[in-house]
Coordinates of C-alpha atoms in Angstrom, one line a residue:
Chain A
M1 CA 154.5 112.1 116.6
N2 CA 155.3 115.6 115.5
A3 CA 158.6 114.6 114.1
M4 CA 156.9 111.8 112.0
N5 CA 154.3 114.2 110.7
E6 CA 157.0 116.7 109.7
K7 CA 158.8 114.0 107.9
K8 CA 155.7 113.0 106.0
I9 CA 155.1 116.6 105.1
N10 CA 158.6 117.0 103.9
N11 CA 158.3 113.9 101.8
N12 CA 155.1 115.1 100.2
K13 CA 156.6 118.4 99.4
K14 CA 158.8 116.9 96.7
K15 CA 156.8 117.3 93.5
C16 CA 158.2 115.8 90.4
E17 CA 157.5 116.8 86.9
F18 CA 155.6 114.5 84.7
E19 CA 157.6 111.8 83.0
F20 CA 156.7 109.1 80.6
C21 CA 157.1 105.6 81.6
K22 CA 157.4 103.5 78.5
V23 CA 156.8 100.3 80.3
C24 CA 153.4 101.3 81.6
N25 CA 152.8 103.6 78.7
L26 CA 151.6 106.5 80.8
N27 CA 152.7 109.8 82.2
H28 CA 153.3 110.1 85.9
D29 CA 154.6 112.6 88.3
K30 CA 155.9 110.2 90.9
G31 CA 159.5 110.4 89.8
H32 CA 161.6 107.6 91.0
R33 CA 158.9 106.1 93.2
H34 CA 157.0 105.0 90.2
K35 CA 159.1 102.0 89.5
Y36 CA 158.3 100.4 92.8
F37 CA 154.6 100.5 92.3
P38 CA 153.0 97.0 91.8
N39 CA 151.3 98.0 88.6
H40 CA 154.6 99.1 87.1
K41 CA 156.2 95.9 88.2
K42 CA 153.6 93.9 86.5
S43 CA 153.8 95.9 83.3
L44 CA 157.6 95.6 83.5
S45 CA 157.6 91.9 83.6
A46 CA 155.1 91.7 80.8
F47 CA 157.2 94.1 78.8
L48 CA 160.4 92.3 79.3
S49 CA 159.0 88.9 78.6
R50 CA 157.6 90.2 75.3
F51 CA 161.1 91.4 74.4
Q52 CA 162.6 88.2 75.6
S53 CA 160.6 86.2 73.2
K54 CA 161.9 88.3 70.3
L55 CA 165.4 87.9 71.6
A56 CA 164.9 84.2 71.7
D57 CA 164.3 84.2 68.0
I58 CA 167.5 86.1 67.5
R59 CA 169.4 83.8 69.7
F60 CA 168.2 80.9 67.5
F61 CA 169.8 82.5 64.6
L62 CA 172.9 83.2 66.7
K63 CA 173.3 79.5 67.1
N64 CA 172.1 78.5 63.7
P65 CA 173.2 81.1 61.3
S66 CA 171.6 81.1 57.9
V67 CA 171.9 83.3 54.9
L68 CA 169.5 86.1 54.5
R69 CA 168.1 86.6 51.1
P70 CA 167.7 90.2 50.0
E71 CA 164.0 89.9 49.3
H72 CA 163.3 88.9 52.9
A73 CA 165.6 91.5 54.3
S74 CA 163.1 94.3 54.3
R75 CA 160.7 92.3 56.5
N76 CA 163.1 91.6 59.2
R77 CA 163.1 94.6 61.5
F78 CA 163.8 94.5 65.1
W79 CA 163.0 97.2 67.6
C80 CA 165.4 97.4 70.5
V81 CA 163.4 98.7 73.5
F82 CA 166.4 99.7 75.4
C83 CA 167.9 101.8 72.7
D84 CA 164.6 102.9 71.3
A85 CA 165.9 102.1 67.9
D86 CA 164.8 100.2 64.9
I87 CA 167.3 97.7 63.5
D88 CA 166.8 96.5 60.1
E89 CA 168.5 94.0 58.1
I90 CA 168.8 95.7 54.8
S91 CA 172.5 95.4 54.4
S92 CA 173.1 92.2 56.2
S93 CA 173.9 88.9 54.5
F94 CA 172.9 86.7 57.4
A95 CA 169.7 86.4 59.2
C96 CA 169.5 88.8 62.1
A97 CA 173.0 89.9 61.6
N98 CA 172.5 93.5 62.4
A99 CA 170.4 92.6 65.3
I100 CA 173.1 90.3 66.7
N101 CA 175.7 93.0 66.2
H102 CA 173.6 95.5 67.9
L103 CA 172.8 93.4 70.9
A104 CA 176.5 92.8 71.4
S105 CA 177.5 96.5 71.0
E106 CA 178.6 98.7 73.9
D107 CA 176.0 101.3 73.3
H108 CA 173.3 98.7 73.7
V109 CA 174.7 97.6 77.0
K110 CA 174.9 101.1 78.2
N111 CA 171.3 101.7 77.2
L112 CA 170.3 98.5 78.9
K113 CA 171.9 99.5 82.1
H114 CA 170.2 102.8 82.0
F115 CA 166.9 101.2 81.3
L116 CA 167.2 98.8 84.2
W117 CA 168.2 101.7 86.5
K118 CA 165.3 103.8 85.4
Y119 CA 162.6 101.2 85.3
G120 CA 163.8 98.9 88.0
G121 CA 164.5 95.7 86.3
E122 CA 166.8 93.1 87.9
M123 CA 170.4 93.8 87.2
N124 CA 171.6 90.1 87.4
H125 CA 169.5 89.2 84.5
M126 CA 171.1 91.7 82.3
D127 CA 172.8 89.0 80.2
A128 CA 169.4 87.9 79.0
Y129 CA 169.1 91.1 77.0
R130 CA 172.4 91.2 75.3
I131 CA 174.7 88.9 73.4
L132 CA 178.1 88.2 74.7
E133 CA 181.0 88.9 72.4
A134 CA 182.2 85.3 72.5
D135 CA 178.9 84.2 71.1
V136 CA 179.2 86.8 68.4
A137 CA 182.6 85.5 67.5
K138 CA 181.3 82.0 67.2
W139 CA 178.5 83.2 65.1
E140 CA 180.7 84.9 62.7
K141 CA 182.8 81.8 62.3
N142 CA 179.7 79.8 61.6
C143 CA 178.6 82.4 59.1
K144 CA 181.9 82.2 57.2
S145 CA 181.7 78.5 57.0
L146 CA 178.2 78.8 55.7
V147 CA 179.3 81.1 53.0
N148 CA 182.0 78.7 52.0
E149 CA 179.6 75.9 51.8
A150 CA 177.1 77.9 49.9
A151 CA 179.5 78.8 47.2
P152 CA 180.1 75.4 45.7
S153 CA 176.6 74.1 45.8
N154 CA 173.7 76.4 45.1
D155 CA 171.0 73.9 45.4
R156 CA 172.0 72.9 48.8
S157 CA 172.0 76.5 49.9
N158 CA 168.6 76.9 48.5
M159 CA 167.4 74.1 50.5
L160 CA 169.1 75.4 53.5
Q161 CA 167.4 78.7 52.9
V162 CA 163.9 77.5 52.5
G163 CA 163.6 76.5 56.0
P164 CA 165.1 79.4 57.9
S165 CA 164.0 82.1 55.6
N166 CA 160.6 80.9 55.9
D167 CA 161.1 80.7 59.6
I168 CA 162.1 84.4 59.8
R169 CA 159.3 85.5 57.8
N170 CA 156.8 83.5 59.7
E171 CA 158.2 84.1 63.1
L172 CA 158.7 87.8 62.8
K173 CA 155.4 88.3 61.1
N174 CA 153.5 86.1 63.5
K175 CA 154.7 88.0 66.4
N176 CA 152.8 91.0 65.5
I177 CA 150.2 89.7 63.3
N178 CA 148.0 87.0 64.5
D179 CA 147.9 85.0 61.4
F180 CA 149.3 81.6 61.6
E181 CA 147.5 80.7 58.4
N182 CA 150.4 82.1 56.4
C183 CA 152.6 79.4 57.7
T184 CA 153.7 78.0 54.5
F185 CA 156.4 76.2 56.3
D186 CA 156.5 72.5 56.1
P187 CA 157.8 71.2 59.4
I188 CA 158.7 67.7 58.3
K189 CA 160.7 68.8 55.3
S190 CA 162.6 71.4 57.1
N191 CA 163.4 69.1 59.9
L192 CA 165.0 66.7 57.6
S193 CA 166.9 69.1 55.5
N194 CA 168.1 71.5 58.1
G195 CA 168.8 69.3 61.0
V196 CA 168.6 72.4 63.1
M197 CA 165.2 71.9 64.5
P198 CA 164.7 68.5 65.9
L199 CA 161.2 67.6 66.7
H200 CA 160.9 68.1 70.3
Y201 CA 158.0 65.8 70.8
F202 CA 156.5 63.0 68.8
T203 CA 153.1 63.4 67.5
N204 CA 151.7 60.5 69.5
E205 CA 153.2 61.9 72.6
Y206 CA 151.5 65.2 71.9
Q207 CA 148.2 63.4 71.6
I208 CA 148.8 61.4 74.8
S209 CA 149.7 64.5 76.6
H210 CA 146.5 66.1 75.6
S211 CA 144.3 63.3 76.6
G212 CA 146.1 62.9 79.8
L213 CA 145.8 66.5 80.6
S214 CA 142.2 66.5 81.4
A215 CA 142.8 63.9 84.0
D216 CA 145.8 65.4 85.5
T217 CA 145.4 68.0 88.1
N218 CA 148.5 69.9 87.8
V219 CA 149.5 70.1 84.2
G220 CA 152.1 72.6 83.8
P221 CA 153.3 72.6 80.2
F222 CA 151.4 75.0 78.1
V223 CA 148.9 73.6 75.7
H224 CA 148.8 75.0 72.3
D225 CA 146.8 74.4 69.2
A226 CA 148.1 72.2 66.6
I227 CA 148.2 75.1 64.2
F228 CA 151.2 76.6 65.8
S229 CA 154.2 76.4 63.7
I230 CA 156.7 74.0 65.0
P231 CA 159.7 76.3 64.7
A232 CA 158.1 78.6 67.1
D233 CA 157.9 75.8 69.6
A234 CA 161.4 74.9 69.0
W235 CA 162.6 78.4 69.7
I236 CA 160.7 78.6 72.9
S237 CA 161.9 75.2 73.8
N238 CA 165.5 76.3 73.1
D239 CA 165.1 79.1 75.4
L240 CA 163.4 77.3 78.3
A241 CA 164.7 73.8 78.1
V242 CA 161.5 71.9 78.0
D243 CA 161.4 68.3 78.8
W244 CA 158.4 67.0 77.1
N245 CA 158.6 63.6 78.6
S246 CA 158.4 64.7 82.1
Q247 CA 155.2 66.7 82.0
Q248 CA 156.5 68.9 84.7
P249 CA 155.4 72.5 84.9
L250 CA 157.5 74.9 82.9
P251 CA 159.4 77.6 84.6
Y252 CA 157.3 80.0 82.8
K253 CA 156.5 83.3 84.1
N254 CA 152.9 84.1 83.6
L255 CA 151.5 80.7 83.1
I256 CA 148.2 80.1 84.8
S257 CA 146.9 76.7 85.8
S258 CA 144.5 75.7 88.4
S259 CA 143.2 72.4 89.6
D260 CA 140.8 70.1 87.8
L261 CA 139.1 72.0 85.1
S262 CA 142.2 74.0 84.3
Y263 CA 142.1 77.2 82.6
R264 CA 145.0 77.2 80.3
G265 CA 145.9 80.8 79.8
V266 CA 148.9 81.5 77.6
S267 CA 150.7 84.5 78.8
Q268 CA 151.8 87.5 76.9
G269 CA 155.3 86.2 76.9
Y270 CA 154.5 83.4 74.6
Q271 CA 154.1 84.7 71.1
G272 CA 155.2 81.8 69.1
G273 CA 152.2 81.4 67.1
G274 CA 150.8 84.8 67.6
M275 CA 148.5 83.7 70.3
V276 CA 148.5 86.2 73.0
N277 CA 146.5 85.8 76.2
G278 CA 144.4 83.2 74.5
V279 CA 142.6 80.5 76.2
T280 CA 143.6 77.3 74.5
S281 CA 142.0 74.0 75.1
S282 CA 142.5 70.8 73.3
Q283 CA 139.5 68.8 74.3
G284 CA 136.1 70.2 74.9
S285 CA 135.8 73.5 76.6
H286 CA 138.0 73.6 79.6
N287 CA 137.5 77.3 80.0
I288 CA 136.0 77.0 83.4
T289 CA 137.8 77.8 86.6
Q290 CA 136.4 76.1 89.6
T291 CA 135.6 78.4 92.5
S292 CA 136.9 77.4 95.9
A293 CA 134.7 74.5 97.0
T294 CA 133.1 76.0 100.1
P295 CA 130.7 73.8 102.0
P296 CA 127.1 74.6 101.1
K297 CA 125.7 77.2 103.3
K298 CA 122.7 76.0 105.1
A299 CA 121.9 79.0 107.2
G300 CA 121.0 81.5 104.4
G301 CA 119.7 79.2 101.8
N302 CA 120.3 79.9 98.1
V303 CA 118.3 80.2 95.0
H304 CA 117.6 76.5 94.9
T305 CA 116.4 76.1 98.4
G306 CA 114.3 79.2 98.1
G307 CA 116.1 81.3 100.7
P308 CA 115.7 85.1 100.7
P309 CA 117.9 87.1 98.5
P310 CA 120.5 89.0 100.5
W311 CA 119.4 92.4 99.3
F312 CA 116.0 91.9 101.0
E313 CA 117.4 92.0 104.4
A314 CA 115.7 94.7 106.3
T315 CA 118.1 97.5 107.1
E316 CA 117.7 98.3 110.8
E317 CA 119.1 101.7 110.3
N318 CA 116.0 103.0 108.7
H319 CA 113.9 102.6 111.8
L320 CA 113.9 106.0 113.0
S321 CA 110.6 105.9 114.6
A322 CA 111.8 107.6 117.7
E323 CA 112.9 110.6 115.7
L324 CA 110.0 111.0 113.4
K325 CA 107.2 113.3 114.2
P326 CA 103.9 111.7 114.4
I327 CA 102.1 112.7 111.3
S328 CA 98.4 112.7 111.2
S329 CA 97.7 113.3 107.6
S330 CA 99.2 111.2 105.0
F331 CA 100.9 114.0 103.3
I332 CA 104.3 115.1 104.1
S333 CA 104.9 118.4 105.5
L334 CA 108.2 119.7 104.3
S335 CA 110.1 118.6 107.4
N336 CA 113.8 117.9 107.2
K337 CA 114.1 115.0 109.5
P338 CA 117.5 113.2 109.2
G339 CA 118.0 110.0 107.4
K340 CA 121.1 108.1 108.1
K341 CA 122.9 107.4 104.9
L342 CA 121.6 109.8 102.3
N343 CA 121.6 113.4 102.8
P344 CA 119.2 114.1 105.5
K345 CA 118.3 117.4 104.0
R346 CA 117.3 116.0 100.7
V347 CA 113.9 116.6 99.3
G348 CA 111.2 114.3 100.8
A349 CA 113.6 112.7 103.2
A350 CA 111.0 112.1 105.8
W351 CA 108.6 110.7 103.3
A352 CA 111.2 108.4 102.0
E353 CA 112.0 107.0 105.4
R354 CA 108.4 106.5 106.3
R355 CA 107.6 104.9 103.1
K356 CA 110.5 102.5 103.4
I357 CA 109.2 101.4 106.8
E358 CA 105.8 101.0 105.4
L359 CA 107.0 98.9 102.5
E360 CA 109.0 96.7 104.8
M361 CA 106.1 96.1 107.0
E362 CA 104.0 95.2 104.0
K363 CA 106.7 92.8 103.0
R364 CA 106.6 91.1 106.3
G365 CA 102.9 90.7 105.9
E366 CA 101.6 93.2 108.4
I367 CA 98.7 95.2 107.2
V368 CA 99.7 98.8 107.0
K369 CA 97.0 101.3 107.2
S370 CA 97.1 102.7 103.8
D371 CA 97.0 106.4 103.7
C372 CA 96.5 106.4 100.1
D373 CA 92.8 106.8 99.4
D374 CA 91.4 107.4 96.0
N375 CA 91.6 111.1 96.3
W376 CA 95.2 111.3 97.2
L377 CA 97.2 113.7 95.2
P378 CA 100.8 114.6 95.5
N379 CA 101.8 118.0 96.5
F380 CA 102.2 119.9 93.3
G381 CA 103.4 123.4 92.8
R382 CA 100.9 124.6 90.3
V383 CA 101.7 126.9 87.5
W384 CA 99.9 130.0 88.5
Q385 CA 99.8 129.6 92.1
S386 CA 101.7 131.3 94.8
G387 CA 102.3 129.9 98.2
S388 CA 103.3 126.5 99.3
R389 CA 102.5 123.4 97.4
K390 CA 100.2 122.0 100.0
E391 CA 98.1 125.1 99.5
S392 CA 97.9 124.5 95.8
R393 CA 96.6 121.0 96.4
K394 CA 93.9 122.4 98.7
E395 CA 93.1 124.9 96.0
F396 CA 92.7 122.2 93.5
E397 CA 90.5 120.2 95.7
K398 CA 88.3 123.1 96.3
E399 CA 88.0 123.6 92.6
K400 CA 87.3 119.9 92.2
Q401 CA 84.6 120.1 94.7
K402 CA 83.0 123.1 93.0
L403 CA 82.6 121.3 89.8
P404 CA 80.6 118.3 90.9
K405 CA 78.4 120.5 93.0
V406 CA 77.5 122.5 89.9
E407 CA 76.7 119.3 88.1
S408 CA 74.6 117.8 90.8
H409 CA 72.4 120.8 90.9
S410 CA 71.5 120.4 87.3
E411 CA 71.0 116.7 87.7
M412 CA 68.6 116.9 90.6
P413 CA 65.5 117.7 88.7
L414 CA 66.0 114.8 86.3
K415 CA 64.0 111.9 87.3
I416 CA 65.0 108.5 86.6
K417 CA 62.7 106.9 84.1
P418 CA 62.8 103.4 82.6
Y419 CA 64.0 103.2 79.1
I420 CA 61.4 103.3 76.5
S421 CA 62.5 102.2 73.1
K422 CA 61.9 104.5 70.1
R423 CA 59.4 102.3 68.6
M424 CA 57.4 102.3 71.7
R425 CA 57.6 106.0 71.9
R426 CA 56.6 106.3 68.3
D427 CA 53.8 104.0 68.8
A428 CA 52.8 105.9 71.8
S429 CA 52.9 109.2 70.0
E430 CA 51.1 107.7 67.0
S431 CA 48.5 106.3 69.1
E432 CA 47.9 109.6 70.8
Chain B
M1 CA 108.7 102.3 73.2
S2 CA 106.2 101.2 75.7
Y3 CA 107.8 97.8 76.0
V4 CA 110.7 99.4 77.7
L5 CA 108.8 101.9 79.7
T6 CA 105.7 101.3 81.7
T7 CA 102.6 103.1 80.5
L8 CA 100.2 104.1 83.2
T9 CA 96.5 104.5 82.6
K10 CA 95.0 104.6 86.0
K11 CA 95.2 107.1 88.8
K12 CA 96.0 104.4 91.3
E13 CA 99.0 103.3 89.2
I14 CA 100.3 106.8 89.1
D15 CA 99.7 107.2 92.8
S16 CA 101.6 104.1 93.6
I17 CA 104.5 104.9 91.4
I18 CA 104.8 108.3 92.9
R19 CA 104.7 106.9 96.3
D20 CA 106.9 104.0 95.7
T21 CA 109.8 105.6 93.9
I22 CA 112.0 106.4 96.8
D23 CA 115.2 108.4 96.6
K24 CA 115.1 108.4 92.9
V25 CA 113.8 110.9 90.5
L26 CA 110.5 109.9 88.9
V27 CA 110.0 111.1 85.4
L28 CA 106.4 111.1 84.3
R29 CA 105.7 111.8 80.7
F30 CA 102.2 112.9 79.9
G31 CA 101.2 112.4 76.3
R32 CA 99.8 110.0 73.8
A33 CA 101.6 107.3 72.0
S34 CA 100.5 108.4 68.6
D35 CA 101.6 112.0 68.8
P36 CA 104.9 112.6 66.9
G37 CA 106.3 114.9 69.5
C38 CA 105.6 112.3 72.2
L39 CA 107.1 109.6 70.0
H40 CA 110.3 111.5 69.7
L41 CA 110.4 112.0 73.4
D42 CA 109.5 108.4 74.2
D43 CA 112.3 107.2 72.0
L44 CA 114.8 109.3 73.9
L45 CA 113.3 108.2 77.2
S46 CA 113.4 104.5 76.4
K47 CA 117.0 104.8 75.2
S48 CA 118.2 106.5 78.2
A49 CA 116.1 104.6 80.7
R50 CA 118.9 102.2 81.5
E51 CA 121.5 104.8 81.8
V52 CA 119.7 106.8 84.4
S53 CA 118.2 103.8 86.0
K54 CA 120.3 104.2 89.1
F55 CA 118.9 107.5 90.0
A56 CA 115.7 107.8 88.0
N57 CA 112.6 105.9 87.2
I58 CA 110.7 106.7 84.0
A59 CA 107.0 106.1 83.3
L60 CA 104.6 107.2 80.6
V61 CA 101.1 108.4 81.3
D62 CA 98.4 108.2 78.6
I63 CA 96.4 111.3 78.7
D64 CA 93.5 109.8 76.9
S65 CA 92.6 107.5 79.7
E66 CA 89.6 108.6 81.8
D67 CA 91.1 107.9 85.1
V68 CA 94.0 110.2 84.5
Q69 CA 92.0 113.3 83.7
V70 CA 92.1 114.5 87.3
Y71 CA 95.9 114.6 87.1
I72 CA 95.7 116.4 83.9
K73 CA 93.7 119.1 85.5
Y74 CA 95.7 119.1 88.6
F75 CA 99.0 119.4 86.8
D76 CA 97.6 121.8 84.3
I77 CA 98.6 119.9 81.2
S78 CA 97.7 121.6 78.1
L79 CA 100.6 120.9 75.7
I80 CA 102.0 117.5 75.1
P81 CA 104.4 115.9 75.7
S82 CA 104.7 117.2 79.3
T83 CA 107.2 115.8 81.6
I84 CA 106.9 116.1 85.4
F85 CA 109.6 115.3 87.8
F86 CA 109.0 113.9 91.3
F87 CA 111.4 113.1 94.0
N88 CA 110.2 111.2 97.1
A89 CA 106.7 112.1 96.2
H90 CA 107.6 115.7 96.1
H91 CA 107.2 117.7 92.9
M92 CA 110.4 119.1 91.5
K93 CA 110.4 122.3 89.5
M94 CA 112.9 123.4 87.0
D95 CA 113.6 126.8 85.8
S96 CA 114.5 126.6 82.2
G97 CA 113.7 130.1 81.2
T98 CA 110.2 129.2 80.0
A99 CA 107.0 130.3 81.5
D100 CA 106.1 127.1 83.2
H101 CA 108.5 125.8 85.8
T102 CA 106.4 123.0 87.0
K103 CA 107.0 120.7 84.0
W104 CA 109.0 120.2 81.0
I105 CA 107.1 120.7 77.8
G106 CA 108.3 119.2 74.6
A107 CA 111.0 116.7 73.7
F108 CA 114.8 116.9 74.1
H109 CA 117.3 117.3 71.4
T110 CA 119.5 114.5 72.4
K111 CA 119.7 111.7 75.0
Q112 CA 122.4 113.6 76.8
D113 CA 120.2 116.6 77.2
F114 CA 117.6 114.5 79.0
I115 CA 120.2 112.9 81.1
D116 CA 121.6 116.2 82.1
V117 CA 118.2 117.5 83.1
V118 CA 117.5 114.5 85.2
E119 CA 120.9 114.7 86.8
A120 CA 120.3 118.4 87.7
I121 CA 117.0 117.5 89.3
F122 CA 118.6 114.7 91.2
R123 CA 121.5 116.8 92.5
G124 CA 119.1 119.6 93.5
A125 CA 116.8 117.1 95.3
M126 CA 119.7 115.5 97.1
K127 CA 120.7 118.9 98.4
G128 CA 117.2 119.7 99.5
K129 CA 116.2 122.1 96.7
M130 CA 112.8 121.9 95.3
I131 CA 113.5 124.0 92.3
V132 CA 116.6 123.7 90.2
N133 CA 118.1 125.5 87.3
C134 CA 118.1 124.0 83.9
P135 CA 121.6 123.0 82.7
L136 CA 120.8 123.2 79.0
P137 CA 121.6 126.2 76.9
Q138 CA 118.7 128.2 75.7
E139 CA 118.7 127.0 72.2
R140 CA 118.2 123.4 73.2
I141 CA 115.1 124.1 75.3
P142 CA 111.9 123.7 73.3
K143 CA 109.9 126.9 73.4
Y144 CA 106.2 127.2 73.5
Q145 CA 103.4 129.6 74.4
L146 CA 101.5 128.9 77.5
L147 CA 97.8 129.5 77.4
Y148 CA 96.9 131.9 80.0
K149 CA 94.7 130.9 82.8
D150 CA 90.9 131.3 82.5
L151 CA 91.2 131.8 78.7

């Protein structure tokens, strides 16, 4: 026992200086222990999934390189969370070129390893956050061929550019800004011209899936509004290999779905159309989660059956009749009899306990002898008095009694006479 | 203001509210609804009623009602608005550097001042003190001249 205590003491002696955890966005002094806390793990998974989605977009361009026009270049920035660096595309000729090069670089890998060590990510998934050199080589080849193609036919290249450049703009913008209204992208046109983004589902399938969803109990695939730009879906699909026909639940991290009336929460990781944590529903308002269907309680009753509300249960602990002194007068002497929960020495504790008992008895219907007559007054410490408050009350009552006595003396000689109207009196006096 | 706070016009009502407010501070404002000083205070009270609701009850007493005159004499109310604090049917005094510790005369500068005062009373009462010190700095306490007794 002692050895264990000593160990504990030793462990607690290590005091770490404050560090900033950029995943949780807070300062802590727990040192290396911080990364094992559940809150941190939660924040980490959210953090990484957000970054993943951005990487997914870059991977798209890795596979489908397209030329980057200079006017769009300034908008395409990419912040690498591992390196804490902004990567812009000002001098690149292809979409996400700088980003791709960065993600393949040695420095980035080093930073990535350091990050995972510091914040406790899983080391086996490291490849998800970088680009392999083989892929980069392939990409460069594709870029060169693009350039060669672009040279002879400018029109074609323009058409080629319309789709992707619009994509970059929309995709990168929509990630941070929640406006999918700016989606000037025409999905059908781009699909035909590019050939890089096949429709992953047919429109009637989409509708069917939606109508079928309300009936299905376990609908995994995320539901999204029709406004979402299709390229966004395509990128996500690329990343996660969706099989739309199968209606199977996506291997998606933070997807929430429950039975029957399903609450379709789209997680933070999905930022395709800029919807973050939104509740999306296609038909009606399926924003309700069903609570666990417990059998109706018959014992207690509920609002509908007219049962008593749970807060009215009489608390047995307040029945301190044995401990209370018998009090003859209705007024509380300043005794400090103990209550059970609140500070027993608080002002008026005894009064409060007694009063509570009285109120409960009244609730139950028993007639309580009411100590409150018309002349009851609270103990009041008067302004100019000295001595205890009870005395001041007695003083006041004495004063009160003096006044009516004085009044009654003057009233005594008055006899009660019936009322005679003025006219009558006038008449009487005139007649006299 | 009085749609948020109850206005009491009868002695019995005052009695019952004093007796029935258990383990909470009872704030009784004595005044009349037409007086501007009272209006100012009532405004503050009604706005902060909800915030202090866990440890305080607030009620207004109309001093123009007949039934209540006995209390006005008993509590020695000569300036309005006057606020008296009770805890478990015990009267709580507060020393705010003024002549009269038994009540608070005048309004408050801000909601927060009022809440601070009620909190001080509550804390003192829970410790068993029947007189507490005022947490407000002197400039925020309304000053007044008390009429001396028997004048």
